Short mmCIF file of C-alpha atoms in Angstrom, two decimals:
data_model
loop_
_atom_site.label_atom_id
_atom_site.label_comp_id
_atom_site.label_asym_id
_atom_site.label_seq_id
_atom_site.Cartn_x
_atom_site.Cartn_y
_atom_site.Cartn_z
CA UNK A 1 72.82 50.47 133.19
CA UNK A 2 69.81 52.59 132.55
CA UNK A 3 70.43 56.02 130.53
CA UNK A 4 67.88 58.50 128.83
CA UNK A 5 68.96 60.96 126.40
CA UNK A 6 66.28 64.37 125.70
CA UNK A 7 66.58 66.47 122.71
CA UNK A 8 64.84 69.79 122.48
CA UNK A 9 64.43 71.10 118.59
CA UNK A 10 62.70 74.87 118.38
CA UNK A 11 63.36 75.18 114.60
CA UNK A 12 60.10 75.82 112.76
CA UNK A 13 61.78 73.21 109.74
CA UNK A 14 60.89 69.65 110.68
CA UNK A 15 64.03 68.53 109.61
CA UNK A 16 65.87 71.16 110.98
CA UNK A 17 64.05 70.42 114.56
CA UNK A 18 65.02 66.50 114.85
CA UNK A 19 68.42 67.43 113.67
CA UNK A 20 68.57 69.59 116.15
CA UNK A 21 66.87 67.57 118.99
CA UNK A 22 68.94 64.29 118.31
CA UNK A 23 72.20 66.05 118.08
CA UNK A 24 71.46 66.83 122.08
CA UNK A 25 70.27 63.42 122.66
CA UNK A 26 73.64 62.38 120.93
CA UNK A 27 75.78 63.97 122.89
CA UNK A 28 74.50 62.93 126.44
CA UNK A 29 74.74 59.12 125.01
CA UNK A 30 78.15 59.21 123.88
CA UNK A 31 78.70 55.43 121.98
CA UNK A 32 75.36 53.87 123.70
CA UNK A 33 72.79 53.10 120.85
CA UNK A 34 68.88 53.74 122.14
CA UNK A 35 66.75 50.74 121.98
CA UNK A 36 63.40 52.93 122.67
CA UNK A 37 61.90 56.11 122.19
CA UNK A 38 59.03 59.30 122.86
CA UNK A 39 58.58 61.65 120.47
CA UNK A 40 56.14 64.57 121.62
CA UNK A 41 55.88 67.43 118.50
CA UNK A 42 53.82 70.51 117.97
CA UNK A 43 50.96 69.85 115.27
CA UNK A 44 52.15 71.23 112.28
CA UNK A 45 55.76 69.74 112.19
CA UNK A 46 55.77 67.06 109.05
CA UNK A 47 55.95 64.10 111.60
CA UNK A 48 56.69 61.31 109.20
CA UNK A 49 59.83 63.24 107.92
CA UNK A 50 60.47 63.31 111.69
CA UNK A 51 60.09 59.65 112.21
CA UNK A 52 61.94 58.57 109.52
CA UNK A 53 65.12 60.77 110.64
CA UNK A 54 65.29 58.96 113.46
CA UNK A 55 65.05 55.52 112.23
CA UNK A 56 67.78 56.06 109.50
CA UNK A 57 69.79 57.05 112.35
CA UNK A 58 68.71 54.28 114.29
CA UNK A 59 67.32 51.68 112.30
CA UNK A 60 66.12 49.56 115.17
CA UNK A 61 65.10 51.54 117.54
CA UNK A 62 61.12 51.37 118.78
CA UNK A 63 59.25 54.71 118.46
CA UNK A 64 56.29 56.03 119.52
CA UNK A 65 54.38 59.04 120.49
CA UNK A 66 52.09 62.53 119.36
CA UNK A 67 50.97 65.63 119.08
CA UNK A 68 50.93 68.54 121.80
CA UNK A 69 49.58 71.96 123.02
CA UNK A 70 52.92 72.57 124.71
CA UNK A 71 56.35 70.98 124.87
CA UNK A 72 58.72 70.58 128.27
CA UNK A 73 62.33 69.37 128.74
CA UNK A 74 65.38 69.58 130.48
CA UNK A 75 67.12 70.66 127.86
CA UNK A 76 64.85 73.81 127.24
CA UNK A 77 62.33 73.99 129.73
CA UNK A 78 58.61 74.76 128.39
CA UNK A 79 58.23 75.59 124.56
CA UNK A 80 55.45 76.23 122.32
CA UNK A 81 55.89 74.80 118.69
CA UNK A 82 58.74 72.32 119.25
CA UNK A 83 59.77 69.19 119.34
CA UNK A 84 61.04 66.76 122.25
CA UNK A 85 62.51 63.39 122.47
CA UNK A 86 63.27 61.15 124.98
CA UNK A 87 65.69 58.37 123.91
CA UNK A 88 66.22 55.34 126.31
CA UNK A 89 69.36 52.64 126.34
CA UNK A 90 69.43 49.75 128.73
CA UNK A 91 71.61 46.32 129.20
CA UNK A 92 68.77 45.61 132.25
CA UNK A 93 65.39 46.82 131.23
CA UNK A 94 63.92 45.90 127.51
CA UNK A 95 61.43 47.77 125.75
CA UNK A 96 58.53 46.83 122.97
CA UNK A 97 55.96 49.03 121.35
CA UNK A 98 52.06 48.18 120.31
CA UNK A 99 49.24 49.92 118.38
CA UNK A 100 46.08 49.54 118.27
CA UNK A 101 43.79 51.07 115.91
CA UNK A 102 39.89 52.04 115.62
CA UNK A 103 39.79 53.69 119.56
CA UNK A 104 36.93 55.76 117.93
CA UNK A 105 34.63 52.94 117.44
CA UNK A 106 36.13 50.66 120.24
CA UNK A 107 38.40 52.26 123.09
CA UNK A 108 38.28 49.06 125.08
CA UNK A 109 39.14 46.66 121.79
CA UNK A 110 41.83 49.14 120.62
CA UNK A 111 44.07 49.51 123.73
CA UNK A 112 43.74 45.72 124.68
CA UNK A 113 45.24 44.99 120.71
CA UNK A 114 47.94 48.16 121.72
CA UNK A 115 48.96 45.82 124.64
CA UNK A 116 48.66 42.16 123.40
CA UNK A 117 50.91 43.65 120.09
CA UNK A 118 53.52 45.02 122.72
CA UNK A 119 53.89 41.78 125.09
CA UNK A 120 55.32 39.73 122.16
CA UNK A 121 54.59 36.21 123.98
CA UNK A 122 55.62 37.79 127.50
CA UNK A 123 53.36 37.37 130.07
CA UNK A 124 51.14 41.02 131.43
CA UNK A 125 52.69 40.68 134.64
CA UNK A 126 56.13 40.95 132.89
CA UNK A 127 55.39 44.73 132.33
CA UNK A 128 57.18 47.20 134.99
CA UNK A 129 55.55 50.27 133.49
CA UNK A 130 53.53 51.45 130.68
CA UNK A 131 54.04 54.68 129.00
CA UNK A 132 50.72 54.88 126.94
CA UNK A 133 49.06 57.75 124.01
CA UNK A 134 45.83 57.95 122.69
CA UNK A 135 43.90 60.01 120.58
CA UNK A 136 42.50 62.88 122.41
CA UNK A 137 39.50 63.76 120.44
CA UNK A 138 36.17 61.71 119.82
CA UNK A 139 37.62 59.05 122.14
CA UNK A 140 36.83 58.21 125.80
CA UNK A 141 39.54 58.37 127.66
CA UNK A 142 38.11 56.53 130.93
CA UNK A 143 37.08 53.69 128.06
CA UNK A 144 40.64 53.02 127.08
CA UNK A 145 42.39 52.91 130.24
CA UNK A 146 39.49 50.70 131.01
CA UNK A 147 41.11 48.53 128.08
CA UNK A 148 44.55 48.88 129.25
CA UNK A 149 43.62 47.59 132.94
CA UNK A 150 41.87 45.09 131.64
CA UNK A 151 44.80 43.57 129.41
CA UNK A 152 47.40 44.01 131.98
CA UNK A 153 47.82 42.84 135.62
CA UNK A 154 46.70 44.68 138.29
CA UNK A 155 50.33 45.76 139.34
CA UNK A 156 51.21 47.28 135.89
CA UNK A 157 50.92 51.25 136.30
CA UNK A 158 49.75 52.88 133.36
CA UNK A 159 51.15 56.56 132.61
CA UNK A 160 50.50 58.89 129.82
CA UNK A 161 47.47 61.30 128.16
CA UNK A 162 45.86 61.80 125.48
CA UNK A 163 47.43 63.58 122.44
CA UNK A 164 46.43 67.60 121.68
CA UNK A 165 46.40 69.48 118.47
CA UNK A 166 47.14 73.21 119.91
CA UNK A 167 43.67 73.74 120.75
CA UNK A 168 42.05 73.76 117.29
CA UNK A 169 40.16 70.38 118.14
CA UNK A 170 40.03 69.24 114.73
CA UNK A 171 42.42 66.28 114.96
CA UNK A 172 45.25 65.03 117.07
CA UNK A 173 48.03 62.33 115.86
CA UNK A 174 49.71 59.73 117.28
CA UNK A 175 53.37 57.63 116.53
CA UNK A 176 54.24 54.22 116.06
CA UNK A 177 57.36 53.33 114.13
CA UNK A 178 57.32 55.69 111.30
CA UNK A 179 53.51 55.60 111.35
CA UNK A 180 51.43 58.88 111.85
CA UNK A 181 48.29 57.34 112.87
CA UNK A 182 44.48 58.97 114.10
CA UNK A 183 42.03 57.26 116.18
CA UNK A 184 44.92 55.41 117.95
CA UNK A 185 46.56 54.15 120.70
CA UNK A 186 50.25 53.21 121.28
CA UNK A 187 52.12 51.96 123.87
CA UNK A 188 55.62 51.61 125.14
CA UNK A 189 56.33 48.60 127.40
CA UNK A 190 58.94 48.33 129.94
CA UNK A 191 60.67 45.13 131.12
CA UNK A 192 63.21 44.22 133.38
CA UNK A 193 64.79 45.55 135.94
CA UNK A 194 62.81 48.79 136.12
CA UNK A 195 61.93 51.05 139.13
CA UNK A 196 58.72 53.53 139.03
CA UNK A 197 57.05 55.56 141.03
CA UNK A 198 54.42 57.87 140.39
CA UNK A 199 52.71 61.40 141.58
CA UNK A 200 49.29 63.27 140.80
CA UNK A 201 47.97 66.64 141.95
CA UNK A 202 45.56 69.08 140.71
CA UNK A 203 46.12 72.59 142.75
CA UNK A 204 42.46 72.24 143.09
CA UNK A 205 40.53 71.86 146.47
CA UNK A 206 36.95 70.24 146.75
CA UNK A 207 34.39 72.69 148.46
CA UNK A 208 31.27 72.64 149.50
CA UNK A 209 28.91 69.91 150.61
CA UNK A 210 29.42 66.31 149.09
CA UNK A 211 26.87 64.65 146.84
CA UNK A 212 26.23 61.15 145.59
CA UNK A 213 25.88 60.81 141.62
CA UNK A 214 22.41 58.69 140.85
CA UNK A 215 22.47 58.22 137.62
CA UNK A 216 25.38 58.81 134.35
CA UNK A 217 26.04 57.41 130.90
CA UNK A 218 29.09 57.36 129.63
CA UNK A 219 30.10 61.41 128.96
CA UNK A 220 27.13 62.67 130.61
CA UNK A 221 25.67 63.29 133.97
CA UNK A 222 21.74 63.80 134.29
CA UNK A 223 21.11 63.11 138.46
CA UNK A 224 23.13 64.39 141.65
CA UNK A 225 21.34 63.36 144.40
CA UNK A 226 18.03 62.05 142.65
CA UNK A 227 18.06 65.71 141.14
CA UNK A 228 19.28 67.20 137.58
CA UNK A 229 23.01 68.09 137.74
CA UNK A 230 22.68 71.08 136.60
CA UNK A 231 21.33 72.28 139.88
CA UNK A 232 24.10 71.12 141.85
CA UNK A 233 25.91 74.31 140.63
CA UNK A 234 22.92 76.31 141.14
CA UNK A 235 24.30 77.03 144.71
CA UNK A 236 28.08 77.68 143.88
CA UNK A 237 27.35 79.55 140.35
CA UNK A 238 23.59 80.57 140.29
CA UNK A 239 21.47 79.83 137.45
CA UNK A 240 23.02 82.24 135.03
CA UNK A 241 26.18 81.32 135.28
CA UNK A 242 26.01 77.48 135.16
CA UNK A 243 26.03 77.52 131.81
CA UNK A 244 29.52 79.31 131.47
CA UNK A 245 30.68 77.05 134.48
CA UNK A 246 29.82 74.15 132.49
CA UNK A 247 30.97 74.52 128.68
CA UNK A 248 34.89 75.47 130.06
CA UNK A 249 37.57 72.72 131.14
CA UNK A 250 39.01 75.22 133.31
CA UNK A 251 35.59 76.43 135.60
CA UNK A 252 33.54 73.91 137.18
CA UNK A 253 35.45 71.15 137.59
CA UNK A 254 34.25 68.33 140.34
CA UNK A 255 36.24 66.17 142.63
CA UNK A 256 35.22 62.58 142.06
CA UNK A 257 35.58 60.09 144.84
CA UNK A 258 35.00 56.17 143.58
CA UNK A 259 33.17 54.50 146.19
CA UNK A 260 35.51 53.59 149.04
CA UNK A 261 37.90 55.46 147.73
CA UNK A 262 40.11 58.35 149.62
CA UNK A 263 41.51 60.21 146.97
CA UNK A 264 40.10 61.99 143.89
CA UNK A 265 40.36 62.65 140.53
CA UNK A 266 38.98 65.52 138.37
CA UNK A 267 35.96 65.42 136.17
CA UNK A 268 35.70 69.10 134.04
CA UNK A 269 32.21 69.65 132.43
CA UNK A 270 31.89 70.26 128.65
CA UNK A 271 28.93 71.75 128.52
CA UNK A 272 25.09 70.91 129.13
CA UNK A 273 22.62 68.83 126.88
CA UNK A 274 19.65 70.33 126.79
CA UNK A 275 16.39 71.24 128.49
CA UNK A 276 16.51 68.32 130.83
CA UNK A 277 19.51 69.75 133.13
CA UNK A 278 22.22 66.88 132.66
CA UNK A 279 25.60 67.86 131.80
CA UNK A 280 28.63 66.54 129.03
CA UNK A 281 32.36 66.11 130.77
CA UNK A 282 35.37 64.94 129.46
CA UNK A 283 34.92 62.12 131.09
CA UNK A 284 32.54 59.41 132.42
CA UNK A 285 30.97 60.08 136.25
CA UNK A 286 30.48 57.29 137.76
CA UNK A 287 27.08 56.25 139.45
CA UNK A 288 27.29 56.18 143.36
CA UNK A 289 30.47 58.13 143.10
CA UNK A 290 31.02 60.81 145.80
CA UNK A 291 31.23 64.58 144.38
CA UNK A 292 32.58 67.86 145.59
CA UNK A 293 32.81 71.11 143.31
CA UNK A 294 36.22 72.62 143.52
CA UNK A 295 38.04 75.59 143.42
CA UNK A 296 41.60 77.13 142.55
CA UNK A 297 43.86 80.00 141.64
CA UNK A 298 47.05 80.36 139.78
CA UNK A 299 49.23 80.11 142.82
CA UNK A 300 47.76 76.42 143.73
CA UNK A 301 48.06 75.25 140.30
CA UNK A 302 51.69 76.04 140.21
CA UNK A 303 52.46 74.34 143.48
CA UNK A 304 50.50 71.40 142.26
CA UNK A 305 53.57 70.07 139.75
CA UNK A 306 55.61 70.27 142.39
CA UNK A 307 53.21 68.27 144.72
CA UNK A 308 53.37 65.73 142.31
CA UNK A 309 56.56 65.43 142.22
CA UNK A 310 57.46 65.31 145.59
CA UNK A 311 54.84 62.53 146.05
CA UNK A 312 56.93 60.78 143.04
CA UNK A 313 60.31 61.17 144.94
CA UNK A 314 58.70 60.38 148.57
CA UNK A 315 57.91 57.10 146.67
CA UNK A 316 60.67 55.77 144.49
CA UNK A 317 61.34 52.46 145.57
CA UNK A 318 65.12 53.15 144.76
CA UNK A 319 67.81 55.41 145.61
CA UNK A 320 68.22 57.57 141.84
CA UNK A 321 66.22 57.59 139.36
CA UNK A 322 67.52 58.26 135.42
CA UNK A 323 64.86 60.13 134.26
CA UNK A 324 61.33 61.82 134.51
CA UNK A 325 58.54 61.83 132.01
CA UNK A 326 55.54 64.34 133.20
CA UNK A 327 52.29 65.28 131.21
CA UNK A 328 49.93 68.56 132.25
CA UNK A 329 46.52 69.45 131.36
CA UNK A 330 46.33 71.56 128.49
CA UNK A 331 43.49 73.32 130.35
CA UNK A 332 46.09 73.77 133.21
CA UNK A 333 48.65 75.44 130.39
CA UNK A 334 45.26 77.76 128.98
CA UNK A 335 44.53 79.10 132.79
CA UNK A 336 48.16 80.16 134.00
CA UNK A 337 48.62 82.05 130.82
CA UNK A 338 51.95 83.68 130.87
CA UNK A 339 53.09 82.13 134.26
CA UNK A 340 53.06 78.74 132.49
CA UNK A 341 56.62 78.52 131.99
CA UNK A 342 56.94 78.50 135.86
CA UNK A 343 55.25 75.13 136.05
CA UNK A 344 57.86 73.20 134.44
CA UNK A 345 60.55 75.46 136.60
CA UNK A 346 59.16 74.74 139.57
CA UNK A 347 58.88 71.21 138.53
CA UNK A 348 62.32 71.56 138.15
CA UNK A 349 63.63 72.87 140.99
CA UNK A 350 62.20 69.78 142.43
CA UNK A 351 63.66 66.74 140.75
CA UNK A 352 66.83 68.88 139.96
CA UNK A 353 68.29 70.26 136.83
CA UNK A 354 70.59 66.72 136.54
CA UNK A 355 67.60 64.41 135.95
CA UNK A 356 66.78 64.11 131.84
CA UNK A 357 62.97 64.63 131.96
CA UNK A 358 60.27 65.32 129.15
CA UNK A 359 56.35 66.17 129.25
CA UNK A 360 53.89 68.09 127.56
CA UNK A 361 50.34 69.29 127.49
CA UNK A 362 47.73 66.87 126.72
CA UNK A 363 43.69 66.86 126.26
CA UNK A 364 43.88 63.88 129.23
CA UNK A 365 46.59 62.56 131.55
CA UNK A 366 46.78 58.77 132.45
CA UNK A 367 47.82 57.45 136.00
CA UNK A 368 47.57 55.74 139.24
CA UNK A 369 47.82 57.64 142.55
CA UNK A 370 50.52 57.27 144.59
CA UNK A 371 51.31 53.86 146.37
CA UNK A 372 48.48 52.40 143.93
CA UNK A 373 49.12 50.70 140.44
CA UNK A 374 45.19 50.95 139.23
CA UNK A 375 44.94 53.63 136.78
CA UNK A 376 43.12 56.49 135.98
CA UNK A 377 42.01 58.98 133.43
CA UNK A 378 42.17 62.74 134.95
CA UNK A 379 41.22 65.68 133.91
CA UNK A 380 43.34 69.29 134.92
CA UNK A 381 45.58 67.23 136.50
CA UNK A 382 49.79 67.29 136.54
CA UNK A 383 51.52 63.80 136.55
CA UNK A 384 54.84 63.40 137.50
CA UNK A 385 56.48 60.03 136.26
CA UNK A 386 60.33 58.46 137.87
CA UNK A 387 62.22 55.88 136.69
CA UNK A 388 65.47 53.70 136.93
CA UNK A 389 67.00 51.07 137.88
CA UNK A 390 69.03 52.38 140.87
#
């Protein structure tokens, strides 16, 4: 037996909102007792009265994780300002949580201590899936699922993102226990008898002739093709208008191939660095990695959370899954406007009203392509998560 249990709380009173939200989750478990759970809330909810609800109700249970742009559920499709939960209860899969702190000043230290605190003397390769949070600002996000790789085996998929305060970019917040923690990472570990499968898409189609990146550190790109980077948009955006193209998540995003690599993630430019032409993303380029400029519109965007899903159902290794966790770009949720909501309902109509599923809007999303387990960090990207043990 593998259940989960969502609860979807819209009242502005923190209290009010888990009451609310765990009444729901209540109700779909019946006399089960959760073992494991998400918590995904809106920034200005009081999240350690929050997390401290739900432990007196369920003293054992293992929490974690964080703050949002934008909240999604089956219970009550996409909300703004809310508060989510996904509770889990198992007799064939077991689940353990880990922190680690400090990803500011070491991403790759802090999500290999998140991990080694979550094994609790099981082996890496013991993990069927890892649901995984981090802090989304002043943290690189390709650093610390560098970390997570690195301290689990190869075949562990990593899914998750990076945690959002509404677009004010002053600071985001992660859970662990009853813990409201910055600078984090947490994880929840799955083990057992646990079937995954996993789906990425970005509505977004690389364009344009393909060049080779020659020479990046960490955030920043100075040389496409032996030349500054910021001419590389000159074609597609002209001079005057690279500028713009460049300090928005949501215009100028590149395809990025790894070397030998067929598919892509996205890289989104944050701006440029000065007189010398290089240019800041929310993300590390790779050297020698193959680049393509893209382009979009609202229509492809939508149809990209269903792609994602229907790469996640082409792929479940079983025959029904129990539940779906999915996370979206917050810069996905800032350029559909006031189609948003149709995301998540075309989402929907996809893995069917039945399934219990949760998501939200991050500043990052976390996850392998399909038919891989190696993870990545993406940018503008929907993920689409299925699990079960059927």
């Amino acid at each position: 037996m593998f259940k989960a249990a969502v609860g979807h709380g819209i009242d502005p009173d923190s209290y009010g909102a888990v009451t609310e939200a765990l009444a729901q989750c209540q109700q779909s478990l019946g006399e089960d007792i959760p073992q494991a759970g998400i918590v995904i809330a809106a920034i200005d909810f009081e999240h350690v009265k929050i997390l401290e609800h739900i432990r007196s109700v369920y003293p054992d249970i293992v929490l974690v994780g964080g703050t949002s742009v934008g909240e999604m559920s089956s219970t009550l499709a996409f909300q703004q300002d809310s508060l989510t939960i996904m509770l889990f209860c198992s007799d064939e899969v077991t689940f353990s949580a880990g922190v680690g702190r400090q990803a500011d000043k070491d991403e790759l230290s802090a999500a290999r201590s998140a991990i080694d605190s979550a094994l609790d003397g099981q082996a890496p390769n013991d993990i069927k899936l890892c649901y995984a949070l981090g802090e989304g600002l002043g943290v690189d996000g390709v650093a610390l699922v560098q970390g997570l790789r690195d301290a689990t085996h190869q075949s562990v998929p990593i899914i998750g993102g990076l945690t959002a305060d509404d677009y004010r970019f002053e600071s985001t917040y992660q859970f662990f226990g009853t813990e409201v923690l910055q600078n984090a990472v947490v994880v929840l570990t799955f083990f057992g008898n646990l079937k995954v499968s996993y789906g990425v898409a970005t509505g977004q189609q690389p364009t344009g002739h393909k060049a080779t990146v020659t020479r990046s550190e960490s955030y920043t790109l100075y040389e496409i093709d032996g030349q500054p980077a910021k001419s590389f948009y000159a074609p597609y955006f002209g001079d005057q208008e690279v500028k713009s193209a460049a300090s928005s998540a949501w215009i100028g995003a590149i395809a990025v191939y790894e070397p030998g690599a067929e598919d892509f993630y996205l890289r989104a430019p944050n701006g440029e660095t000065g007189s010398d032409g290089s240019i800041n993303y929310f993300g590390h380029v790779p050297e020698s990695a193959t680049i393509q400029v893209t382009e979009m519109n609202r229509e492809s965007l939508l149809q990209s959370a269903q792609e994602a899903f229907d790469k996640a159902k082409a792929a479940y290794p079983g025959t029904l899954p129990s539940a779906a966790l999915m996370v979206s770009c917050a810069s996905r949720m800032k350029n559909l406007g006031t189609q948003v909501k149709k995301e998540y309902q075309l989402a929907e109509e996809l893995v069917g009203k039945g399934l219990p599923n949760m998501g939200f809007y991050a500043y990052g999303e976390i996850s392998p392509f399909t038919d891989q387990t190696t993870s990545h960090f993406h940018n503008e990207t929907f993920t689409a998560l299925l699990l079960g043990t059927q």
